[in-house]
Amino acid sequence: MTDLYSIGEMLIDFIPGSEPASYIRKAGGAPTNVAIAAAKNGLKASMCCKVGDDDFGRFLMDTLDVYHVNAACKELCKDAVTTMAFVTLKEDGDRVFTFARKPGADMFLTEEDVKEEDIKDSVIIHAGSYTLSAGPAVAATVKAMRLGHEMEKLVSFDVNYRNVVWNDDVQGCTNAVMDVLKYVDLLKISDEEVEMMGGVEALPALMKKYGITVLVETLGADGAQAFFGDEVIRIQGRKVKAVDATGAGDAFWGGFLSSLRIQGVEKASDLTADIIRNAMEYGNVSGCICVQSKGAIASIPTREQIEEYMKNDR
């Protein structure tokens, strides 16, 4: 049994290190980071991906091995080009992505890469919107979510909008997301992406139409909020001094999904407001610790570290 089956892009982010002119090489991409965060929190995670047969691709696959994340598509693609991104951090903590290679490693996924037996063997199916941008990965992502939905798995979806992929086509991105919402149980979006979906006021109607629970994830002192039925649950985060939020949102979601699974949640009908509230607090702390630790994958905390942090913080 696999606790989490994650499908989506794999990137390599180069983020500024502590020393001048040094960089931290980081395996990135929301579905990748979520799988690793879940694995570090004790879940059995599987990542469906393909990467280029280059130094960067091998680094990505090695990273999955180090954190005991099973790669559902193990083969490296000789003709693929692994995506590499430089992450520039602004003073307000926001991130600017500059792609140094043509984005495309995730687009080599095909429907054939998504095996029905892998979906059947999993509890939570997670995907990111990045793979809806172009190419055969769209069909692969939709297939994984559709199968998960039909098998009554818990389907998680992370709207991860990036201008560099969609070429500022906000409507195109929004349309692609809307097309798959019928398969989604849990939808994670950030403040900026909420506006794409029509604003906070539109979320209750969106939930009712598609039967989903929406979580708006913000980091640091802003906390997070969930729309659960008619109830809005808000979890206040802890104030942090660091501005490097790279990977912290993914740590939040990985911690959140881990908490759901640890509590025994296997499908949407198992969710209650109390479970959502508990899982949000766990994920929010995970995100905050990741912010304080500069966001590299190695800093994504374990369940024990989070529990110790919460005990000392109160």
PDB file of C-alpha atoms in Angstrom:
ATOM      1  CA  MET A   1       0.000   0.000   0.000  1.00  0.00           C
ATOM      2  CA  THR A   2       1.335   3.437  -0.982  1.00  0.00           C
ATOM      3  CA  ASP A   3       0.178   6.315   1.197  1.00  0.00           C
ATOM      4  CA  LEU A   4       0.819   9.002  -1.414  1.00  0.00           C
ATOM      5  CA  TYR A   5       1.103   8.801  -5.209  1.00  0.00           C
ATOM      6  CA  SER A   6       2.351  12.128  -6.561  1.00  0.00           C
ATOM      7  CA  ILE A   7       2.470  13.021 -10.238  1.00  0.00           C
ATOM      8  CA  GLY A   8       4.000  16.127 -11.770  1.00  0.00           C
ATOM      9  CA  GLU A   9       7.038  18.094 -12.720  1.00  0.00           C
ATOM     10  CA  MET A  10      10.526  17.756 -11.381  1.00  0.00           C
ATOM     11  CA  LEU A  11      12.768  20.799 -11.355  1.00  0.00           C
ATOM     12  CA  ILE A  12      16.143  21.701  -9.982  1.00  0.00           C
ATOM     13  CA  ASP A  13      16.189  25.033  -8.212  1.00  0.00           C
ATOM     14  CA  PHE A  14      19.458  26.818  -7.510  1.00  0.00           C
ATOM     15  CA  ILE A  15      18.886  29.026  -4.496  1.00  0.00           C
ATOM     16  CA  PRO A  16      21.423  31.400  -2.925  1.00  0.00           C
ATOM     17  CA  GLY A  17      23.511  29.807  -0.229  1.00  0.00           C
ATOM     18  CA  SER A  18      24.883  31.344   2.945  1.00  0.00           C
ATOM     19  CA  GLU A  19      28.232  32.166   1.385  1.00  0.00           C
ATOM     20  CA  PRO A  20      28.768  34.727  -1.393  1.00  0.00           C
ATOM     21  CA  ALA A  21      28.519  33.227  -4.889  1.00  0.00           C
ATOM     22  CA  SER A  22      27.519  29.821  -3.522  1.00  0.00           C
ATOM     23  CA  TYR A  23      24.316  28.009  -4.349  1.00  0.00           C
ATOM     24  CA  ILE A  24      22.242  25.223  -2.884  1.00  0.00           C
ATOM     25  CA  ARG A  25      21.119  22.718  -5.486  1.00  0.00           C
ATOM     26  CA  LYS A  26      17.556  21.751  -4.652  1.00  0.00           C
ATOM     27  CA  ALA A  27      15.231  19.226  -6.217  1.00  0.00           C
ATOM     28  CA  GLY A  28      12.032  21.183  -6.682  1.00  0.00           C
ATOM     29  CA  GLY A  29       8.553  21.175  -8.129  1.00  0.00           C
ATOM     30  CA  ALA A  30       5.518  21.032  -5.869  1.00  0.00           C
ATOM     31  CA  PRO A  31       4.602  17.335  -6.399  1.00  0.00           C
ATOM     32  CA  THR A  32       8.241  16.345  -5.830  1.00  0.00           C
ATOM     33  CA  ASN A  33       8.605  18.353  -2.650  1.00  0.00           C
ATOM     34  CA  VAL A  34       5.230  17.166  -1.363  1.00  0.00           C
ATOM     35  CA  ALA A  35       6.271  13.529  -1.870  1.00  0.00           C
ATOM     36  CA  ILE A  36       9.567  14.108  -0.066  1.00  0.00           C
ATOM     37  CA  ALA A  37       7.924  16.030   2.770  1.00  0.00           C
ATOM     38  CA  ALA A  38       5.383  13.234   3.166  1.00  0.00           C
ATOM     39  CA  ALA A  39       8.152  10.623   3.192  1.00  0.00           C
ATOM     40  CA  LYS A  40      10.055  12.574   5.852  1.00  0.00           C
ATOM     41  CA  ASN A  41       6.874  12.568   7.897  1.00  0.00           C
ATOM     42  CA  GLY A  42       6.691   8.781   7.817  1.00  0.00           C
ATOM     43  CA  LEU A  43       4.487   8.089   4.795  1.00  0.00           C
ATOM     44  CA  LYS A  44       5.222   5.695   1.949  1.00  0.00           C
ATOM     45  CA  ALA A  45       5.404   8.011  -1.059  1.00  0.00           C
ATOM     46  CA  SER A  46       5.677   7.352  -4.790  1.00  0.00           C
ATOM     47  CA  MET A  47       6.584   9.957  -7.433  1.00  0.00           C
ATOM     48  CA  CYS A  48       5.531   9.500 -11.075  1.00  0.00           C
ATOM     49  CA  CYS A  49       8.068  11.359 -13.188  1.00  0.00           C
ATOM     50  CA  LYS A  50      10.582  11.271 -16.010  1.00  0.00           C
ATOM     51  CA  VAL A  51      13.737  13.330 -16.187  1.00  0.00           C
ATOM     52  CA  GLY A  52      16.590  13.940 -18.595  1.00  0.00           C
ATOM     53  CA  ASP A  53      19.555  11.579 -18.702  1.00  0.00           C
ATOM     54  CA  ASP A  54      21.953  14.276 -17.537  1.00  0.00           C
ATOM     55  CA  ASP A  55      23.703  15.299 -14.340  1.00  0.00           C
ATOM     56  CA  PHE A  56      20.646  17.192 -13.164  1.00  0.00           C
ATOM     57  CA  GLY A  57      18.288  14.328 -13.887  1.00  0.00           C
ATOM     58  CA  ARG A  58      20.502  11.909 -11.995  1.00  0.00           C
ATOM     59  CA  PHE A  59      20.630  14.324  -9.070  1.00  0.00           C
ATOM     60  CA  LEU A  60      16.843  14.392  -8.984  1.00  0.00           C
ATOM     61  CA  MET A  61      16.543  10.617  -9.016  1.00  0.00           C
ATOM     62  CA  ASP A  62      19.254  10.289  -6.361  1.00  0.00           C
ATOM     63  CA  THR A  63      17.341  12.788  -4.208  1.00  0.00           C
ATOM     64  CA  LEU A  64      14.223  10.618  -4.380  1.00  0.00           C
ATOM     65  CA  ASP A  65      16.293   7.595  -3.373  1.00  0.00           C
ATOM     66  CA  VAL A  66      17.855   9.416  -0.415  1.00  0.00           C
ATOM     67  CA  TYR A  67      14.428  10.269   0.992  1.00  0.00           C
ATOM     68  CA  HIS A  68      12.970   6.833   0.220  1.00  0.00           C
ATOM     69  CA  VAL A  69      10.478   8.063  -2.346  1.00  0.00           C
ATOM     70  CA  ASN A  70       9.726   5.386  -4.909  1.00  0.00           C
ATOM     71  CA  ALA A  71      10.044   6.614  -8.513  1.00  0.00           C
ATOM     72  CA  ALA A  72       7.101   5.178 -10.422  1.00  0.00           C
ATOM     73  CA  CYS A  73       8.830   6.016 -13.736  1.00  0.00           C
ATOM     74  CA  LYS A  74      12.423   5.109 -13.045  1.00  0.00           C
ATOM     75  CA  GLU A  75      13.897   5.357 -16.534  1.00  0.00           C
ATOM     76  CA  LEU A  76      15.829   8.456 -17.570  1.00  0.00           C
ATOM     77  CA  CYS A  77      15.018   9.959 -20.971  1.00  0.00           C
ATOM     78  CA  LYS A  78      18.037  10.432 -23.241  1.00  0.00           C
ATOM     79  CA  ASP A  79      16.285  13.055 -25.370  1.00  0.00           C
ATOM     80  CA  ALA A  80      14.706  14.946 -22.482  1.00  0.00           C
ATOM     81  CA  VAL A  81      16.088  18.134 -21.022  1.00  0.00           C
ATOM     82  CA  THR A  82      15.772  18.435 -17.266  1.00  0.00           C
ATOM     83  CA  THR A  83      14.373  21.770 -16.223  1.00  0.00           C
ATOM     84  CA  MET A  84      16.693  23.954 -14.171  1.00  0.00           C
ATOM     85  CA  ALA A  85      15.660  27.183 -12.494  1.00  0.00           C
ATOM     86  CA  PHE A  86      17.490  29.938 -10.649  1.00  0.00           C
ATOM     87  CA  VAL A  87      15.401  31.308  -7.815  1.00  0.00           C
ATOM     88  CA  THR A  88      15.886  34.974  -6.977  1.00  0.00           C
ATOM     89  CA  LEU A  89      14.449  36.108  -3.662  1.00  0.00           C
ATOM     90  CA  LYS A  90      13.030  39.608  -3.358  1.00  0.00           C
ATOM     91  CA  GLU A  91      13.140  41.592  -0.126  1.00  0.00           C
ATOM     92  CA  ASP A  92       9.476  40.841   0.580  1.00  0.00           C
ATOM     93  CA  GLY A  93      10.196  37.117   0.429  1.00  0.00           C
ATOM     94  CA  ASP A  94       8.584  36.588  -2.970  1.00  0.00           C
ATOM     95  CA  ARG A  95      10.345  34.418  -5.554  1.00  0.00           C
ATOM     96  CA  VAL A  96      11.318  35.061  -9.148  1.00  0.00           C
ATOM     97  CA  PHE A  97      12.035  32.017 -11.323  1.00  0.00           C
ATOM     98  CA  THR A  98      14.499  32.228 -14.210  1.00  0.00           C
ATOM     99  CA  PHE A  99      14.635  29.030 -16.240  1.00  0.00           C
ATOM    100  CA  ALA A 100      18.107  28.278 -17.536  1.00  0.00           C
ATOM    101  CA  ARG A 101      16.940  25.352 -19.659  1.00  0.00           C
ATOM    102  CA  LYS A 102      13.865  24.752 -21.726  1.00  0.00           C
ATOM    103  CA  PRO A 103      11.072  23.538 -19.409  1.00  0.00           C
ATOM    104  CA  GLY A 104       9.999  20.101 -20.517  1.00  0.00           C
ATOM    105  CA  ALA A 105      11.155  17.234 -18.333  1.00  0.00           C
ATOM    106  CA  ASP A 106       7.643  16.773 -16.936  1.00  0.00           C
ATOM    107  CA  MET A 107       6.110  16.946 -20.428  1.00  0.00           C
ATOM    108  CA  PHE A 108       7.656  13.616 -21.343  1.00  0.00           C
ATOM    109  CA  LEU A 109       5.177  11.859 -19.092  1.00  0.00           C
ATOM    110  CA  THR A 110       2.509  10.014 -21.064  1.00  0.00           C
ATOM    111  CA  GLU A 111      -0.730   8.252 -20.179  1.00  0.00           C
ATOM    112  CA  GLU A 112       1.147   4.945 -20.405  1.00  0.00           C
ATOM    113  CA  ASP A 113       3.402   6.055 -17.536  1.00  0.00           C
ATOM    114  CA  VAL A 114       0.419   6.194 -15.189  1.00  0.00           C
ATOM    115  CA  LYS A 115      -0.251   2.577 -14.262  1.00  0.00           C
ATOM    116  CA  GLU A 116      -3.703   1.650 -13.036  1.00  0.00           C
ATOM    117  CA  GLU A 117      -2.205  -0.760 -10.506  1.00  0.00           C
ATOM    118  CA  ASP A 118      -0.144   2.089  -8.976  1.00  0.00           C
ATOM    119  CA  ILE A 119      -3.263   4.185  -8.491  1.00  0.00           C
ATOM    120  CA  LYS A 120      -5.166   1.201  -7.090  1.00  0.00           C
ATOM    121  CA  ASP A 121      -2.342   0.558  -4.600  1.00  0.00           C
ATOM    122  CA  SER A 122      -2.352   4.164  -3.305  1.00  0.00           C
ATOM    123  CA  VAL A 123      -4.504   6.082  -0.842  1.00  0.00           C
ATOM    124  CA  ILE A 124      -3.898   9.738  -1.738  1.00  0.00           C
ATOM    125  CA  ILE A 125      -3.374  10.874  -5.344  1.00  0.00           C
ATOM    126  CA  HIS A 126      -1.607  14.237  -5.610  1.00  0.00           C
ATOM    127  CA  ALA A 127      -0.972  16.350  -8.704  1.00  0.00           C
ATOM    128  CA  GLY A 128       0.153  19.872  -9.554  1.00  0.00           C
ATOM    129  CA  SER A 129      -1.215  22.220 -12.196  1.00  0.00           C
ATOM    130  CA  TYR A 130       2.214  22.783 -13.754  1.00  0.00           C
ATOM    131  CA  THR A 131       1.787  19.593 -15.772  1.00  0.00           C
ATOM    132  CA  LEU A 132      -1.427  20.938 -17.317  1.00  0.00           C
ATOM    133  CA  SER A 133       0.578  23.507 -19.280  1.00  0.00           C
ATOM    134  CA  ALA A 134       1.322  21.571 -22.457  1.00  0.00           C
ATOM    135  CA  GLY A 135       2.230  18.254 -24.011  1.00  0.00           C
ATOM    136  CA  PRO A 136       1.360  14.656 -23.083  1.00  0.00           C
ATOM    137  CA  ALA A 137       1.817  15.325 -19.368  1.00  0.00           C
ATOM    138  CA  VAL A 138      -1.647  16.890 -19.398  1.00  0.00           C
ATOM    139  CA  ALA A 139      -3.202  13.562 -20.353  1.00  0.00           C
ATOM    140  CA  ALA A 140      -1.030  11.723 -17.818  1.00  0.00           C
ATOM    141  CA  THR A 141      -2.045  14.039 -14.998  1.00  0.00           C
ATOM    142  CA  VAL A 142      -5.730  13.910 -15.906  1.00  0.00           C
ATOM    143  CA  LYS A 143      -5.604  10.107 -16.112  1.00  0.00           C
ATOM    144  CA  ALA A 144      -4.089   9.796 -12.630  1.00  0.00           C
ATOM    145  CA  MET A 145      -6.686  12.114 -11.132  1.00  0.00           C
ATOM    146  CA  ARG A 146      -9.591  10.509 -12.996  1.00  0.00           C
ATOM    147  CA  LEU A 147      -8.580   6.990 -11.948  1.00  0.00           C
ATOM    148  CA  GLY A 148      -8.112   8.125  -8.365  1.00  0.00           C
ATOM    149  CA  HIS A 149     -11.549   9.714  -8.384  1.00  0.00           C
ATOM    150  CA  GLU A 150     -13.192   6.628  -9.896  1.00  0.00           C
ATOM    151  CA  MET A 151     -11.515   4.381  -7.326  1.00  0.00           C
ATOM    152  CA  GLU A 152     -12.696   6.667  -4.503  1.00  0.00           C
ATOM    153  CA  LYS A 153      -9.168   7.657  -3.486  1.00  0.00           C
ATOM    154  CA  LEU A 154      -8.481  11.028  -1.883  1.00  0.00           C
ATOM    155  CA  VAL A 155      -7.447  13.305  -4.773  1.00  0.00           C
ATOM    156  CA  SER A 156      -5.300  16.316  -3.870  1.00  0.00           C
ATOM    157  CA  PHE A 157      -4.501  19.102  -6.336  1.00  0.00           C
ATOM    158  CA  ASP A 158      -2.073  22.012  -6.024  1.00  0.00           C
ATOM    159  CA  VAL A 159      -2.674  25.023  -8.261  1.00  0.00           C
ATOM    160  CA  ASN A 160       0.879  26.090  -8.980  1.00  0.00           C
ATOM    161  CA  TYR A 161       0.669  28.910 -11.517  1.00  0.00           C
ATOM    162  CA  ARG A 162       3.900  30.165 -13.067  1.00  0.00           C
ATOM    163  CA  ASN A 163       3.959  32.852 -15.720  1.00  0.00           C
ATOM    164  CA  VAL A 164       7.058  31.418 -17.361  1.00  0.00           C
ATOM    165  CA  VAL A 165       5.150  28.262 -18.273  1.00  0.00           C
ATOM    166  CA  TRP A 166       1.824  29.822 -19.240  1.00  0.00           C
ATOM    167  CA  ASN A 167       3.312  32.893 -20.935  1.00  0.00           C
ATOM    168  CA  ASP A 168       1.025  35.165 -18.892  1.00  0.00           C
ATOM    169  CA  ASP A 169      -2.040  33.268 -20.118  1.00  0.00           C
ATOM    170  CA  VAL A 170      -3.969  33.445 -16.851  1.00  0.00           C
ATOM    171  CA  GLN A 171      -7.209  32.401 -18.520  1.00  0.00           C
ATOM    172  CA  GLY A 172      -5.572  29.385 -20.145  1.00  0.00           C
ATOM    173  CA  CYS A 173      -4.219  28.221 -16.803  1.00  0.00           C
ATOM    174  CA  THR A 174      -7.560  28.823 -15.091  1.00  0.00           C
ATOM    175  CA  ASN A 175      -9.454  26.914 -17.781  1.00  0.00           C
ATOM    176  CA  ALA A 176      -7.093  23.946 -17.503  1.00  0.00           C
ATOM    177  CA  VAL A 177      -7.571  23.844 -13.732  1.00  0.00           C
ATOM    178  CA  MET A 178     -11.355  24.146 -14.023  1.00  0.00           C
ATOM    179  CA  ASP A 179     -11.400  21.170 -16.394  1.00  0.00           C
ATOM    180  CA  VAL A 180     -10.011  18.810 -13.738  1.00  0.00           C
ATOM    181  CA  LEU A 181     -11.843  20.081 -10.657  1.00  0.00           C
ATOM    182  CA  LYS A 182     -14.494  17.397 -11.114  1.00  0.00           C
ATOM    183  CA  TYR A 183     -11.891  14.863  -9.951  1.00  0.00           C
ATOM    184  CA  VAL A 184     -10.590  16.870  -6.963  1.00  0.00           C
ATOM    185  CA  ASP A 185     -11.355  16.414  -3.255  1.00  0.00           C
ATOM    186  CA  LEU A 186      -8.762  18.808  -1.805  1.00  0.00           C
ATOM    187  CA  LEU A 187      -7.640  21.947  -3.641  1.00  0.00           C
ATOM    188  CA  LYS A 188      -4.661  23.999  -2.449  1.00  0.00           C
ATOM    189  CA  ILE A 189      -4.182  27.510  -3.728  1.00  0.00           C
ATOM    190  CA  SER A 190      -2.192  30.556  -2.653  1.00  0.00           C
ATOM    191  CA  ASP A 191      -3.491  34.093  -2.222  1.00  0.00           C
ATOM    192  CA  GLU A 192      -2.462  35.061  -5.747  1.00  0.00           C
ATOM    193  CA  GLU A 193      -4.108  32.004  -7.233  1.00  0.00           C
ATOM    194  CA  VAL A 194      -7.312  32.671  -5.324  1.00  0.00           C
ATOM    195  CA  GLU A 195      -7.735  35.773  -7.443  1.00  0.00           C
ATOM    196  CA  MET A 196      -7.347  33.644 -10.576  1.00  0.00           C
ATOM    197  CA  MET A 197     -10.227  31.473  -9.377  1.00  0.00           C
ATOM    198  CA  GLY A 198     -12.525  34.444  -8.814  1.00  0.00           C
ATOM    199  CA  GLY A 199     -11.494  35.638  -5.360  1.00  0.00           C
ATOM    200  CA  VAL A 200     -12.293  34.407  -1.860  1.00  0.00           C
ATOM    201  CA  GLU A 201     -15.971  35.227  -2.334  1.00  0.00           C
ATOM    202  CA  ALA A 202     -16.198  32.739  -5.210  1.00  0.00           C
ATOM    203  CA  LEU A 203     -14.716  29.784  -3.320  1.00  0.00           C
ATOM    204  CA  PRO A 204     -17.876  28.576  -1.481  1.00  0.00           C
ATOM    205  CA  ALA A 205     -19.778  28.375  -4.782  1.00  0.00           C
ATOM    206  CA  LEU A 206     -16.830  26.597  -6.386  1.00  0.00           C
ATOM    207  CA  MET A 207     -16.780  24.078  -3.559  1.00  0.00           C
ATOM    208  CA  LYS A 208     -20.484  23.429  -3.801  1.00  0.00           C
ATOM    209  CA  LYS A 209     -20.328  22.937  -7.569  1.00  0.00           C
ATOM    210  CA  TYR A 210     -17.473  20.437  -7.496  1.00  0.00           C
ATOM    211  CA  GLY A 211     -17.777  18.997  -3.999  1.00  0.00           C
ATOM    212  CA  ILE A 212     -14.271  20.002  -2.949  1.00  0.00           C
ATOM    213  CA  THR A 213     -12.560  21.416   0.104  1.00  0.00           C
ATOM    214  CA  VAL A 214     -10.404  24.455  -0.643  1.00  0.00           C
ATOM    215  CA  LEU A 215      -7.366  25.463   1.377  1.00  0.00           C
ATOM    216  CA  VAL A 216      -5.778  28.865   0.945  1.00  0.00           C
ATOM    217  CA  GLU A 217      -2.147  28.529   1.966  1.00  0.00           C
ATOM    218  CA  THR A 218      -0.104  31.503   3.063  1.00  0.00           C
ATOM    219  CA  LEU A 219       3.155  31.338   4.954  1.00  0.00           C
ATOM    220  CA  GLY A 220       4.618  32.806   8.105  1.00  0.00           C
ATOM    221  CA  ALA A 221       2.363  34.914  10.286  1.00  0.00           C
ATOM    222  CA  ASP A 222      -0.500  34.873   7.785  1.00  0.00           C
ATOM    223  CA  GLY A 223      -1.304  31.257   8.499  1.00  0.00           C
ATOM    224  CA  ALA A 224      -3.780  29.378   6.325  1.00  0.00           C
ATOM    225  CA  GLN A 225      -7.521  29.083   5.908  1.00  0.00           C
ATOM    226  CA  ALA A 226      -9.820  26.277   4.801  1.00  0.00           C
ATOM    227  CA  PHE A 227     -13.319  26.479   3.399  1.00  0.00           C
ATOM    228  CA  PHE A 228     -15.062  23.402   4.785  1.00  0.00           C
ATOM    229  CA  GLY A 229     -18.765  23.437   4.031  1.00  0.00           C
ATOM    230  CA  ASP A 230     -20.037  26.711   5.433  1.00  0.00           C
ATOM    231  CA  GLU A 231     -17.170  26.934   7.911  1.00  0.00           C
ATOM    232  CA  VAL A 232     -14.003  28.918   7.369  1.00  0.00           C
ATOM    233  CA  ILE A 233     -11.149  27.583   9.500  1.00  0.00           C
ATOM    234  CA  ARG A 234      -8.152  29.831   9.965  1.00  0.00           C
ATOM    235  CA  ILE A 235      -4.868  28.712  11.459  1.00  0.00           C
ATOM    236  CA  GLN A 236      -2.543  31.489  12.527  1.00  0.00           C
ATOM    237  CA  GLY A 237       1.088  30.861  11.718  1.00  0.00           C
ATOM    238  CA  ARG A 238       4.113  31.685  13.815  1.00  0.00           C
ATOM    239  CA  LYS A 239       6.085  34.800  12.962  1.00  0.00           C
ATOM    240  CA  VAL A 240       9.366  34.062  11.231  1.00  0.00           C
ATOM    241  CA  LYS A 241      12.368  36.238  10.451  1.00  0.00           C
ATOM    242  CA  ALA A 242      13.586  34.441   7.332  1.00  0.00           C
ATOM    243  CA  VAL A 243      12.262  35.565   3.966  1.00  0.00           C
ATOM    244  CA  ASP A 244      13.361  32.526   1.945  1.00  0.00           C
ATOM    245  CA  ALA A 245      10.119  30.679   1.417  1.00  0.00           C
ATOM    246  CA  THR A 246      11.400  28.358  -1.311  1.00  0.00           C
ATOM    247  CA  GLY A 247       9.730  25.003  -0.833  1.00  0.00           C
ATOM    248  CA  ALA A 248       7.874  26.048   2.314  1.00  0.00           C
ATOM    249  CA  GLY A 249       4.449  25.888   0.661  1.00  0.00           C
ATOM    250  CA  ASP A 250       5.192  22.348  -0.455  1.00  0.00           C
ATOM    251  CA  ALA A 251       6.340  21.454   3.054  1.00  0.00           C
ATOM    252  CA  PHE A 252       3.013  22.800   4.302  1.00  0.00           C
ATOM    253  CA  TRP A 253       1.054  20.605   1.910  1.00  0.00           C
ATOM    254  CA  GLY A 254       3.229  17.542   2.474  1.00  0.00           C
ATOM    255  CA  GLY A 255       2.769  17.968   6.228  1.00  0.00           C
ATOM    256  CA  PHE A 256      -0.966  18.480   5.753  1.00  0.00           C
ATOM    257  CA  LEU A 257      -1.441  15.332   3.647  1.00  0.00           C
ATOM    258  CA  SER A 258       0.771  13.364   6.037  1.00  0.00           C
ATOM    259  CA  SER A 259      -1.375  14.415   8.961  1.00  0.00           C
ATOM    260  CA  LEU A 260      -4.541  13.373   7.111  1.00  0.00           C
ATOM    261  CA  ARG A 261      -3.118   9.942   6.375  1.00  0.00           C
ATOM    262  CA  ILE A 262      -1.765   9.480   9.899  1.00  0.00           C
ATOM    263  CA  GLN A 263      -5.266  10.218  11.157  1.00  0.00           C
ATOM    264  CA  GLY A 264      -6.588   7.447   8.907  1.00  0.00           C
ATOM    265  CA  VAL A 265      -8.211   9.550   6.189  1.00  0.00           C
ATOM    266  CA  GLU A 266      -8.448   7.569   2.943  1.00  0.00           C
ATOM    267  CA  LYS A 267     -11.239   9.289   1.007  1.00  0.00           C
ATOM    268  CA  ALA A 268     -13.161  12.541   0.973  1.00  0.00           C
ATOM    269  CA  SER A 269     -16.047  11.128   3.004  1.00  0.00           C
ATOM    270  CA  ASP A 270     -13.643  10.571   5.920  1.00  0.00           C
ATOM    271  CA  LEU A 271     -12.912  14.285   6.274  1.00  0.00           C
ATOM    272  CA  THR A 272     -14.315  16.303   9.158  1.00  0.00           C
ATOM    273  CA  ALA A 273     -13.791  19.915  10.156  1.00  0.00           C
ATOM    274  CA  ASP A 274     -11.727  18.822  13.167  1.00  0.00           C
ATOM    275  CA  ILE A 275      -9.443  16.646  11.043  1.00  0.00           C
ATOM    276  CA  ILE A 276      -8.963  19.497   8.559  1.00  0.00           C
ATOM    277  CA  ARG A 277      -8.167  21.882  11.421  1.00  0.00           C
ATOM    278  CA  ASN A 278      -5.608  19.530  12.991  1.00  0.00           C
ATOM    279  CA  ALA A 279      -3.948  18.787   9.666  1.00  0.00           C
ATOM    280  CA  MET A 280      -3.737  22.477   8.793  1.00  0.00           C
ATOM    281  CA  GLU A 281      -1.985  23.308  12.033  1.00  0.00           C
ATOM    282  CA  TYR A 282       0.504  20.502  11.462  1.00  0.00           C
ATOM    283  CA  GLY A 283       1.149  21.598   7.888  1.00  0.00           C
ATOM    284  CA  ASN A 284       1.405  25.256   8.837  1.00  0.00           C
ATOM    285  CA  VAL A 285       4.096  24.502  11.404  1.00  0.00           C
ATOM    286  CA  SER A 286       5.909  22.400   8.816  1.00  0.00           C
ATOM    287  CA  GLY A 287       5.861  25.334   6.411  1.00  0.00           C
ATOM    288  CA  CYS A 288       7.110  27.743   9.043  1.00  0.00           C
ATOM    289  CA  ILE A 289      10.024  25.503  10.025  1.00  0.00           C
ATOM    290  CA  CYS A 290      10.915  25.170   6.363  1.00  0.00           C
ATOM    291  CA  VAL A 291      10.904  28.968   5.961  1.00  0.00           C
ATOM    292  CA  GLN A 292      13.241  29.352   8.902  1.00  0.00           C
ATOM    293  CA  SER A 293      15.552  26.705   7.472  1.00  0.00           C
ATOM    294  CA  LYS A 294      15.952  28.358   4.058  1.00  0.00           C
ATOM    295  CA  GLY A 295      13.601  26.001   2.298  1.00  0.00           C
ATOM    296  CA  ALA A 296      16.007  23.439   0.818  1.00  0.00           C
ATOM    297  CA  ILE A 297      14.628  19.898   0.716  1.00  0.00           C
ATOM    298  CA  ALA A 298      17.026  18.787   3.425  1.00  0.00           C
ATOM    299  CA  SER A 299      15.345  21.260   5.764  1.00  0.00           C
ATOM    300  CA  ILE A 300      11.822  19.846   5.354  1.00  0.00           C
ATOM    301  CA  PRO A 301      11.170  18.728   8.928  1.00  0.00           C
ATOM    302  CA  THR A 302      10.299  15.289  10.172  1.00  0.00           C
ATOM    303  CA  ARG A 303       7.210  14.605  12.245  1.00  0.00           C
ATOM    304  CA  GLU A 304       9.372  14.361  15.380  1.00  0.00           C
ATOM    305  CA  GLN A 305      10.990  17.747  14.685  1.00  0.00           C
ATOM    306  CA  ILE A 306       7.585  19.359  14.200  1.00  0.00           C
ATOM    307  CA  GLU A 307       6.225  17.882  17.429  1.00  0.00           C
ATOM    308  CA  GLU A 308       9.293  19.117  19.327  1.00  0.00           C
ATOM    309  CA  TYR A 309       8.935  22.555  17.749  1.00  0.00           C
ATOM    310  CA  MET A 310       5.263  22.800  18.696  1.00  0.00           C
ATOM    311  CA  LYS A 311       5.977  21.658  22.256  1.00  0.00           C
ATOM    312  CA  ASN A 312       8.676  24.303  22.758  1.00  0.00           C
ATOM    313  CA  ASP A 313       6.790  27.035  20.937  1.00  0.00           C
ATOM    314  CA  ARG A 314       3.750  27.049  23.216  1.00  0.00           C
TER     315      ARG A 314
END
